[in-house]
């Protein structure tokens, strides 16, 4: 299975939404994983990503169907499938030690979301610490009190909470102080030029220092070059990006990255 570099012509609007709804319920979604590596190059965690095995167009990347899911109210059902599938993988395998799942603001703030997460953990007899939920900065368009209360309820389950795409939108230092989050993911827009541009490096180092003082785990995403890996490898707990591997179907990923396996030969890059 591979992803076409050019999206195929698809039905638009309600027709595509109908196809997607049918696809979710008939087993056409596929779980992919992208590894997160530590400073020694060992793959320890992963991010869950979804693909759609369209009966006519093959494997589709999220850009082909997520906008329709958002417009036609299918995100909750789509994300619930990813959450349930990720919990199932974790219950059957000791590696990865933890999987991160992206959750949209509307789904996260829904009335039954905390119970849904709790039910998934219990159904798979899963240690909560093995699950991380990634939230985006767009969540802060909502009232802060509402957001904090919901995140505290989720944190009380024992799961980890990660702020994804930090530095792209509604981020605020006040949010880092108030929210019960455990991890911050530096967006690729901050990561990209840090090794070569002094001002970018200053911003990244300041954020990293702040996270260290707040005892937040740091993930640098979008790592694509050796220079980026060297810059962030000594400062961030985890790195993620194409340098270490592209997203792969879950079964292939599990077979490739057994416990203790390194991401290719990148281990020497991070400790050099």
Short mmCIF file of C-alpha atoms in Angstrom, two decimals:
data_model
loop_
_atom_site.label_atom_id
_atom_site.label_comp_id
_atom_site.label_asym_id
_atom_site.label_seq_id
_atom_site.Cartn_x
_atom_site.Cartn_y
_atom_site.Cartn_z
CA UNK A 1 0.00 0.00 0.00
CA UNK A 2 1.30 3.44 -0.84
CA UNK A 3 -0.07 6.95 -0.85
CA UNK A 4 -0.43 8.66 -4.18
CA UNK A 5 1.47 11.95 -4.33
CA UNK A 6 -1.45 13.44 -6.22
CA UNK A 7 -4.88 13.06 -4.70
CA UNK A 8 -7.31 11.30 -7.05
CA UNK A 9 -10.51 13.03 -8.16
CA UNK A 10 -13.10 12.35 -5.47
CA UNK A 11 -16.77 13.00 -5.07
CA UNK A 12 -17.36 16.27 -3.23
CA UNK A 13 -19.50 17.37 -0.34
CA UNK A 14 -22.37 15.16 0.79
CA UNK A 15 -21.51 12.32 -1.60
CA UNK A 16 -17.98 11.99 -0.22
CA UNK A 17 -19.28 12.31 3.34
CA UNK A 18 -21.69 9.46 2.66
CA UNK A 19 -18.85 7.33 1.30
CA UNK A 20 -16.73 8.10 4.33
CA UNK A 21 -19.50 7.32 6.81
CA UNK A 22 -20.04 3.99 5.06
CA UNK A 23 -16.29 3.38 5.01
CA UNK A 24 -15.90 3.99 8.75
CA UNK A 25 -18.69 1.53 9.53
CA UNK A 26 -17.62 -1.12 7.03
CA UNK A 27 -13.97 -1.38 8.04
CA UNK A 28 -12.24 0.70 5.37
CA UNK A 29 -10.11 2.75 7.79
CA UNK A 30 -6.52 1.73 8.39
CA UNK A 31 -4.33 2.56 11.38
CA UNK A 32 -0.81 3.77 10.64
CA UNK A 33 1.94 4.52 13.15
CA UNK A 34 4.90 6.90 13.03
CA UNK A 35 7.62 6.29 15.56
CA UNK A 36 9.06 8.68 18.13
CA UNK A 37 12.70 8.10 19.03
CA UNK A 38 14.73 8.95 22.11
CA UNK A 39 18.18 10.54 22.29
CA UNK A 40 19.81 7.16 21.66
CA UNK A 41 17.77 6.55 18.53
CA UNK A 42 15.57 3.86 20.09
CA UNK A 43 11.92 3.88 19.03
CA UNK A 44 9.83 3.97 22.20
CA UNK A 45 6.51 5.64 21.35
CA UNK A 46 4.37 6.31 18.30
CA UNK A 47 1.69 8.60 16.94
CA UNK A 48 -1.49 7.04 15.54
CA UNK A 49 -2.52 8.24 12.09
CA UNK A 50 -5.48 7.19 9.98
CA UNK A 51 -5.76 6.33 6.30
CA UNK A 52 -8.83 5.46 4.28
CA UNK A 53 -8.67 2.36 2.07
CA UNK A 54 -11.08 3.71 -0.52
CA UNK A 55 -12.56 0.91 -2.67
CA UNK A 56 -11.88 2.84 -5.89
CA UNK A 57 -8.98 5.16 -5.14
CA UNK A 58 -6.81 3.07 -2.83
CA UNK A 59 -5.13 4.35 0.32
CA UNK A 60 -5.98 8.00 0.93
CA UNK A 61 -4.11 10.38 3.20
CA UNK A 62 -6.06 12.47 5.74
CA UNK A 63 -5.93 15.59 3.56
CA UNK A 64 -8.33 13.87 1.17
CA UNK A 65 -11.09 13.26 3.73
CA UNK A 66 -10.54 15.08 7.04
CA UNK A 67 -12.02 18.38 5.75
CA UNK A 68 -15.20 16.53 4.77
CA UNK A 69 -15.30 14.74 8.12
CA UNK A 70 -15.06 18.11 9.88
CA UNK A 71 -17.73 19.74 7.72
CA UNK A 72 -20.26 16.92 7.96
CA UNK A 73 -19.84 15.98 11.62
CA UNK A 74 -17.91 12.72 11.18
CA UNK A 75 -14.82 13.62 13.21
CA UNK A 76 -16.15 12.13 16.43
CA UNK A 77 -16.83 8.76 14.81
CA UNK A 78 -13.52 8.85 12.94
CA UNK A 79 -11.47 9.72 16.02
CA UNK A 80 -13.31 7.16 18.12
CA UNK A 81 -12.24 4.49 15.64
CA UNK A 82 -8.61 5.64 15.94
CA UNK A 83 -8.83 5.70 19.74
CA UNK A 84 -10.37 2.24 19.95
CA UNK A 85 -7.92 0.79 17.42
CA UNK A 86 -4.95 2.30 19.24
CA UNK A 87 -6.09 0.88 22.58
CA UNK A 88 -6.50 -2.51 20.92
CA UNK A 89 -2.93 -2.38 19.56
CA UNK A 90 -1.52 -1.39 22.95
CA UNK A 91 -3.41 -4.18 24.69
CA UNK A 92 -1.93 -6.78 22.33
CA UNK A 93 1.64 -5.48 22.15
CA UNK A 94 4.15 -4.19 24.69
CA UNK A 95 5.75 -2.03 22.01
CA UNK A 96 5.27 0.82 21.46
CA UNK A 97 5.16 1.73 25.11
CA UNK A 98 2.77 4.56 24.36
CA UNK A 99 0.58 5.75 21.47
CA UNK A 100 -0.56 9.32 20.89
CA UNK A 101 -4.01 9.94 19.41
CA UNK A 102 -5.15 13.26 17.97
CA UNK A 103 -8.47 14.58 19.28
CA UNK A 104 -10.39 17.53 17.82
CA UNK A 105 -11.80 20.23 20.13
CA UNK A 106 -15.44 19.40 19.33
CA UNK A 107 -14.95 15.72 20.13
CA UNK A 108 -12.89 16.39 23.26
CA UNK A 109 -15.46 18.78 24.70
CA UNK A 110 -18.41 16.52 23.88
CA UNK A 111 -20.58 15.47 26.83
CA UNK A 112 -19.60 11.78 26.76
CA UNK A 113 -15.93 11.99 25.81
CA UNK A 114 -14.37 11.30 29.23
CA UNK A 115 -16.61 8.28 29.73
CA UNK A 116 -15.79 7.08 26.23
CA UNK A 117 -12.05 7.19 26.92
CA UNK A 118 -12.50 5.47 30.27
CA UNK A 119 -14.62 2.75 28.66
CA UNK A 120 -11.97 2.13 25.98
CA UNK A 121 -9.23 1.77 28.61
CA UNK A 122 -11.34 -0.63 30.66
CA UNK A 123 -12.50 -2.63 27.66
CA UNK A 124 -8.90 -3.36 26.70
CA UNK A 125 -7.60 -3.63 30.29
CA UNK A 126 -5.07 -0.97 29.36
CA UNK A 127 -2.80 0.97 31.71
CA UNK A 128 -3.83 4.62 31.19
CA UNK A 129 -0.21 5.82 31.12
CA UNK A 130 0.22 4.09 27.74
CA UNK A 131 -2.26 6.43 26.06
CA UNK A 132 -1.61 10.06 25.16
CA UNK A 133 -4.25 12.38 23.76
CA UNK A 134 -2.98 15.19 21.55
CA UNK A 135 -4.86 18.48 21.64
CA UNK A 136 -4.32 21.41 19.30
CA UNK A 137 -4.04 25.09 20.05
CA UNK A 138 -7.39 25.73 18.33
CA UNK A 139 -8.91 24.33 21.52
CA UNK A 140 -8.21 27.71 23.11
CA UNK A 141 -10.86 29.37 20.98
CA UNK A 142 -13.18 27.89 23.62
CA UNK A 143 -13.63 29.27 27.16
CA UNK A 144 -10.50 28.48 29.17
CA UNK A 145 -12.49 27.32 32.20
CA UNK A 146 -14.35 24.74 30.12
CA UNK A 147 -11.12 23.50 28.57
CA UNK A 148 -9.28 23.22 31.89
CA UNK A 149 -12.14 21.31 33.54
CA UNK A 150 -12.28 18.79 30.70
CA UNK A 151 -8.52 18.26 30.61
CA UNK A 152 -8.42 17.80 34.38
CA UNK A 153 -11.12 15.14 34.09
CA UNK A 154 -9.09 13.33 31.44
CA UNK A 155 -5.85 13.65 33.39
CA UNK A 156 -7.57 12.12 36.41
CA UNK A 157 -7.92 8.90 34.39
CA UNK A 158 -4.14 8.60 34.35
CA UNK A 159 -3.58 9.29 30.65
CA UNK A 160 -1.09 11.82 29.29
CA UNK A 161 -2.12 15.02 27.55
CA UNK A 162 0.00 16.59 24.82
CA UNK A 163 -0.22 20.04 23.24
CA UNK A 164 0.32 19.45 19.54
CA UNK A 165 1.60 21.93 16.92
CA UNK A 166 2.88 24.34 19.57
CA UNK A 167 3.81 27.67 18.00
CA UNK A 168 1.30 27.74 15.14
CA UNK A 169 -1.79 29.51 16.41
CA UNK A 170 -3.41 30.26 19.74
CA UNK A 171 -0.50 29.35 21.98
CA UNK A 172 0.07 31.34 25.12
CA UNK A 173 2.54 30.99 27.95
CA UNK A 174 -0.42 31.29 30.29
CA UNK A 175 -1.87 28.10 28.80
CA UNK A 176 1.28 26.18 29.70
CA UNK A 177 0.97 27.33 33.29
CA UNK A 178 -2.76 26.62 33.67
CA UNK A 179 -3.38 23.43 31.74
CA UNK A 180 -2.80 19.93 33.17
CA UNK A 181 -0.69 18.84 30.20
CA UNK A 182 2.27 16.48 30.34
CA UNK A 183 3.87 16.96 26.92
CA UNK A 184 4.48 19.68 24.35
CA UNK A 185 5.13 19.02 20.67
CA UNK A 186 7.22 21.66 18.92
CA UNK A 187 5.68 22.30 15.51
CA UNK A 188 7.74 21.68 12.41
CA UNK A 189 7.55 25.41 11.59
CA UNK A 190 9.72 26.07 14.67
CA UNK A 191 11.92 23.03 14.16
CA UNK A 192 12.71 23.53 10.47
CA UNK A 193 15.20 26.43 10.61
CA UNK A 194 16.46 26.24 14.20
CA UNK A 195 19.84 24.72 13.25
CA UNK A 196 20.57 27.46 10.69
CA UNK A 197 18.82 30.61 11.91
CA UNK A 198 19.87 32.21 15.17
CA UNK A 199 16.50 33.77 15.99
CA UNK A 200 14.68 30.47 15.44
CA UNK A 201 17.22 28.72 17.65
CA UNK A 202 16.74 31.29 20.42
CA UNK A 203 12.95 30.81 20.36
CA UNK A 204 13.23 27.00 20.42
CA UNK A 205 15.79 27.02 23.23
CA UNK A 206 13.61 29.36 25.28
CA UNK A 207 10.56 27.12 24.87
CA UNK A 208 12.61 24.03 25.74
CA UNK A 209 14.00 25.70 28.88
CA UNK A 210 10.50 26.71 29.96
CA UNK A 211 9.19 23.17 29.41
CA UNK A 212 12.04 21.75 31.44
CA UNK A 213 11.16 24.02 34.35
CA UNK A 214 7.50 23.03 34.05
CA UNK A 215 8.56 19.36 33.86
CA UNK A 216 6.89 18.84 30.49
CA UNK A 217 8.05 16.13 28.12
CA UNK A 218 9.14 17.67 24.80
CA UNK A 219 8.68 16.15 21.34
CA UNK A 220 10.23 17.83 18.31
CA UNK A 221 8.23 16.91 15.22
CA UNK A 222 9.09 17.34 11.57
CA UNK A 223 12.70 16.15 11.96
CA UNK A 224 13.94 15.60 8.42
CA UNK A 225 17.66 16.38 8.48
CA UNK A 226 20.71 15.28 10.44
CA UNK A 227 21.27 18.87 11.51
CA UNK A 228 17.80 19.08 13.05
CA UNK A 229 18.31 15.75 14.83
CA UNK A 230 21.60 16.95 16.32
CA UNK A 231 20.12 20.29 17.39
CA UNK A 232 17.09 18.83 19.17
CA UNK A 233 18.42 15.39 20.12
CA UNK A 234 20.14 16.53 23.27
CA UNK A 235 17.33 18.81 24.42
CA UNK A 236 14.09 16.93 23.68
CA UNK A 237 12.97 13.61 25.12
CA UNK A 238 11.57 12.44 21.80
CA UNK A 239 12.03 13.23 18.10
CA UNK A 240 9.59 12.46 15.29
CA UNK A 241 9.89 12.90 11.55
CA UNK A 242 10.72 11.43 8.16
CA UNK A 243 14.40 11.16 9.06
CA UNK A 244 13.46 8.23 11.29
CA UNK A 245 10.64 6.78 9.21
CA UNK A 246 7.39 7.59 7.50
CA UNK A 247 4.01 6.44 8.83
CA UNK A 248 3.46 2.73 8.16
CA UNK A 249 0.55 0.30 8.52
CA UNK A 250 0.40 -0.80 12.11
CA UNK A 251 1.29 -4.46 11.51
CA UNK A 252 4.34 -3.53 9.43
CA UNK A 253 5.41 -0.97 12.02
CA UNK A 254 5.09 -3.45 14.89
CA UNK A 255 7.13 -6.04 12.98
CA UNK A 256 9.87 -3.55 12.12
CA UNK A 257 10.30 -1.76 15.43
CA UNK A 258 10.57 -4.48 18.03
CA UNK A 259 11.54 -3.40 21.58
CA UNK A 260 15.03 -1.94 21.65
CA UNK A 261 15.24 -1.53 17.88
CA UNK A 262 16.76 1.69 16.56
CA UNK A 263 15.30 3.87 13.84
CA UNK A 264 17.67 2.80 11.08
CA UNK A 265 21.18 3.99 11.86
CA UNK A 266 20.13 7.33 13.30
CA UNK A 267 21.32 6.57 16.85
CA UNK A 268 24.77 8.05 16.11
CA UNK A 269 23.19 11.28 14.90
CA UNK A 270 21.60 12.15 18.20
CA UNK A 271 24.52 11.65 20.51
CA UNK A 272 27.24 13.05 18.25
#
